[in-house]
GROMACS .gro file of C-alpha atoms in nm:
model
  168
    1TYR     CA    1   2.363  -0.919  -1.245
    2TRP     CA    2   2.611  -1.226  -1.114
    3SER     CA    3   2.610  -1.312  -0.809
    4LEU     CA    4   2.885  -1.533  -0.596
    5THR     CA    5   2.888  -1.737  -0.266
    6PRO     CA    6   2.791  -1.557  -0.010
    7THR     CA    7   3.030  -1.594   0.231
    8GLY     CA    8   3.237  -1.299   0.260
    9ASP     CA    9   3.500  -1.478   0.086
   10ARG     CA   10   3.619  -1.191  -0.256
   11PRO     CA   11   3.625  -1.424  -0.568
   12PRO     CA   12   3.989  -1.526  -0.706
   13ALA     CA   13   4.139  -1.298  -0.873
   14SER     CA   14   4.112  -1.484  -1.259
   15MET     CA   15   3.725  -1.435  -1.203
   16ALA     CA   16   3.759  -1.077  -1.074
   17ALA     CA   17   3.961  -1.010  -1.365
   18LEU     CA   18   3.641  -1.038  -1.567
   19ALA     CA   19   3.390  -0.842  -1.416
   20PRO     CA   20   3.397  -0.575  -1.122
   21PHE     CA   21   3.261  -0.777  -0.895
   22ARG     CA   22   3.192  -0.560  -0.532
   23GLU     CA   23   3.062  -0.675  -0.216
   24GLY     CA   24   2.689  -0.536  -0.166
   25GLU     CA   25   2.367  -0.648  -0.038
   26ILE     CA   26   2.030  -0.718  -0.328
   27ALA     CA   27   1.714  -0.644  -0.145
   28GLY     CA   28   1.505  -0.947  -0.077
   29LEU     CA   29   1.822  -1.187  -0.086
   30LYS     CA   30   2.006  -1.276   0.216
   31GLY     CA   31   2.327  -1.163   0.339
   32GLU     CA   32   2.571  -0.972   0.145
   33ARG     CA   33   2.699  -1.106  -0.163
   34TRP     CA   34   2.943  -0.988  -0.440
   35ILE     CA   35   2.812  -0.924  -0.724
   36ALA     CA   36   2.887  -0.747  -1.082
   37PRO     CA   37   2.663  -0.631  -1.376
   38ALA     CA   38   2.624  -0.896  -1.622
   39PRO     CA   39   2.483  -0.908  -1.952
   40ALA     CA   40   2.187  -0.990  -2.107
   41ASP     CA   41   2.088  -1.356  -2.089
   42ASP     CA   42   1.857  -1.522  -2.282
   43GLY     CA   43   1.610  -1.594  -2.019
   44GLN     CA   44   1.294  -1.397  -1.984
   45PRO     CA   45   1.245  -1.194  -1.672
   46VAL     CA   46   0.971  -1.264  -1.435
   47GLY     CA   47   0.638  -1.187  -1.626
   48ILE     CA   48   0.349  -1.093  -1.381
   49GLU     CA   49  -0.034  -1.078  -1.474
   50ILE     CA   50  -0.303  -0.920  -1.296
   51VAL     CA   51  -0.606  -1.189  -1.357
   52SER     CA   52  -0.848  -1.032  -1.125
   53ALA     CA   53  -0.900  -0.708  -0.896
   54MET     CA   54  -1.178  -0.566  -0.686
   55LYS     CA   55  -1.161  -0.241  -0.495
   56ASP     CA   56  -1.317  -0.088  -0.216
   57ASP     CA   57  -1.323   0.129   0.027
   58ALA     CA   58  -1.099  -0.087   0.227
   59GLY     CA   59  -0.847  -0.157  -0.041
   60ARG     CA   60  -0.793  -0.394  -0.348
   61SER     CA   61  -0.803  -0.754  -0.369
   62LEU     CA   62  -0.575  -0.868  -0.695
   63SER     CA   63  -0.515  -1.224  -0.834
   64MET     CA   64  -0.174  -1.225  -0.954
   65ARG     CA   65  -0.005  -1.513  -1.188
   66PHE     CA   66   0.382  -1.491  -1.216
   67SER     CA   67   0.536  -1.695  -1.480
   68ALA     CA   68   0.900  -1.739  -1.350
   69GLY     CA   69   1.087  -1.731  -1.714
   70GLY     CA   70   1.283  -1.974  -1.651
   71ALA     CA   71   1.452  -1.848  -1.316
   72ASP     CA   72   1.452  -2.130  -1.042
   73GLU     CA   73   1.311  -1.873  -0.717
   74ILE     CA   74   1.122  -1.566  -0.736
   75VAL     CA   75   1.134  -1.320  -0.485
   76LEU     CA   76   0.822  -1.081  -0.437
   77ILE     CA   77   0.911  -0.748  -0.247
   78ALA     CA   78   0.638  -0.567  -0.169
   79PRO     CA   79   0.704  -0.210  -0.022
   80GLU     CA   80   0.575  -0.064   0.262
   81ALA     CA   81   0.398   0.163   0.041
   82ALA     CA   82   0.211  -0.115  -0.124
   83ASN     CA   83   0.010  -0.199   0.266
   84VAL     CA   84  -0.025  -0.523   0.238
   85VAL     CA   85  -0.275  -0.706   0.441
   86SER     CA   86  -0.274  -1.076   0.359
   87VAL     CA   87  -0.120  -1.317   0.110
   88SER     CA   88  -0.259  -1.667  -0.008
   89ALA     CA   89  -0.065  -1.927  -0.210
   90GLY     CA   90  -0.076  -2.283  -0.286
   91GLY     CA   91  -0.353  -2.311  -0.005
   92GLU     CA   92  -0.212  -2.117   0.291
   93THR     CA   93  -0.289  -1.730   0.359
   94SER     CA   94  -0.017  -1.518   0.557
   95ASP     CA   95  -0.170  -1.191   0.735
   96PHE     CA   96   0.099  -0.900   0.814
   97VAL     CA   97   0.029  -0.741   1.110
   98GLY     CA   98   0.224  -0.381   1.120
   99LYS     CA   99   0.401  -0.167   0.908
  100GLY     CA  100   0.721  -0.284   0.674
  101GLU     CA  101   0.817  -0.444   0.393
  102ARG     CA  102   0.679  -0.760   0.262
  103LEU     CA  103   0.850  -1.013   0.062
  104ILE     CA  104   0.693  -1.363  -0.089
  105ARG     CA  105   0.906  -1.605  -0.229
  106CYS     CA  106   0.919  -1.913  -0.421
  107ALA     CA  107   1.158  -2.140  -0.502
  108GLY     CA  108   1.169  -2.465  -0.742
  109ARG     CA  109   0.942  -2.617  -1.029
  110ALA     CA  110   0.646  -2.513  -0.887
  111CYS     CA  111   0.720  -2.151  -0.925
  112ALA     CA  112   0.719  -2.152  -1.354
  113ASP     CA  113   0.375  -2.048  -1.319
  114PHE     CA  114   0.196  -1.949  -0.973
  115SER     CA  115  -0.042  -1.749  -0.819
  116ILE     CA  116  -0.117  -1.564  -0.531
  117LYS     CA  117  -0.379  -1.366  -0.401
  118ALA     CA  118  -0.301  -1.032  -0.202
  119THR     CA  119  -0.525  -0.808  -0.012
  120LEU     CA  120  -0.314  -0.464  -0.004
  121GLY     CA  121  -0.385  -0.113   0.020
  122LEU     CA  122  -0.597   0.145  -0.207
  123ALA     CA  123  -0.285   0.294  -0.366
  124PRO     CA  124  -0.029   0.118  -0.628
  125ALA     CA  125   0.313   0.118  -0.513
  126GLN     CA  126   0.639  -0.021  -0.675
  127TRP     CA  127   0.705  -0.364  -0.619
  128THR     CA  128   1.073  -0.500  -0.678
  129ILE     CA  129   1.068  -0.870  -0.847
  130ILE     CA  130   1.333  -1.107  -0.820
  131GLY     CA  131   1.429  -1.390  -1.055
  132VAL     CA  132   1.765  -1.632  -0.950
  133ARG     CA  133   1.899  -1.838  -1.182
  134ARG     CA  134   2.150  -2.101  -1.060
  135GLY     CA  135   2.469  -2.108  -1.212
  136PRO     CA  136   2.650  -1.849  -1.431
  137GLY     CA  137   2.473  -1.921  -1.768
  138PRO     CA  138   2.605  -1.915  -2.135
  139GLU     CA  139   2.715  -1.545  -2.056
  140GLY     CA  140   2.907  -1.636  -1.762
  141ALA     CA  141   3.114  -1.912  -1.943
  142GLY     CA  142   3.433  -1.691  -1.914
  143LEU     CA  143   3.380  -1.701  -1.539
  144GLN     CA  144   3.328  -2.023  -1.477
  145ALA     CA  145   3.671  -2.092  -1.711
  146ALA     CA  146   3.837  -1.896  -1.493
  147ARG     CA  147   3.737  -2.022  -1.141
  148PRO     CA  148   4.063  -2.236  -1.011
  149ASP     CA  149   3.967  -2.538  -0.874
  150TRP     CA  150   3.983  -2.484  -0.512
  151ALA     CA  151   3.704  -2.269  -0.562
  152VAL     CA  152   3.369  -2.406  -0.557
  153PRO     CA  153   3.026  -2.240  -0.548
  154ILE     CA  154   2.829  -2.266  -0.218
  155GLN     CA  155   2.524  -2.209  -0.023
  156GLY     CA  156   2.356  -2.038  -0.330
  157GLY     CA  157   2.634  -1.873  -0.499
  158ASP     CA  158   2.698  -1.801  -0.873
  159ALA     CA  159   2.337  -1.716  -0.978
  160ARG     CA  160   2.205  -1.486  -1.234
  161LEU     CA  161   1.961  -1.212  -1.118
  162THR     CA  162   1.692  -1.044  -1.336
  163ILE     CA  163   1.578  -0.745  -1.120
  164VAL     CA  164   1.197  -0.577  -1.235
  165ARG     CA  165   1.024  -0.339  -1.084
  166GLN     CA  166   0.696  -0.321  -1.120
  167GLU     CA  167   0.369  -0.060  -1.027
  168ILE     CA  168   0.135  -0.292  -0.887
   0.00000   0.00000   0.00000
């Protein structure tokens, strides 16, 4: 997807003429934004490798490595069905209490290749992994050229989103 400024302002007509933008939400990203299907880019989706897995009667302990594939930010969304109990990354551990979807976010250069350890339920569940790349990219050159000089991307605007769903 292409994603424009999440402020509620409509895309300029010159940009909207090039792509079927609609206002909507992308699970895991804050707020509504203007989104449109984008052509495939030359980047890779976020890669996921299960480095180790242990299972006992209480659940699973997984060590996972994520490669950004050129993304500036990675958002992991574990559904409630994953029963995530805790996640450790970069020497910090977050314990989760109660039910619900769990978000794990990593932004910046440190995310080019990062690892987490997660304690979760026994049954695999379908996670959503979003790679966020800043700017419209080469495939969005037409959109960029159509932007009037009075319209500027703000608050995380102008991004390309690659969404992968994987059973973990």
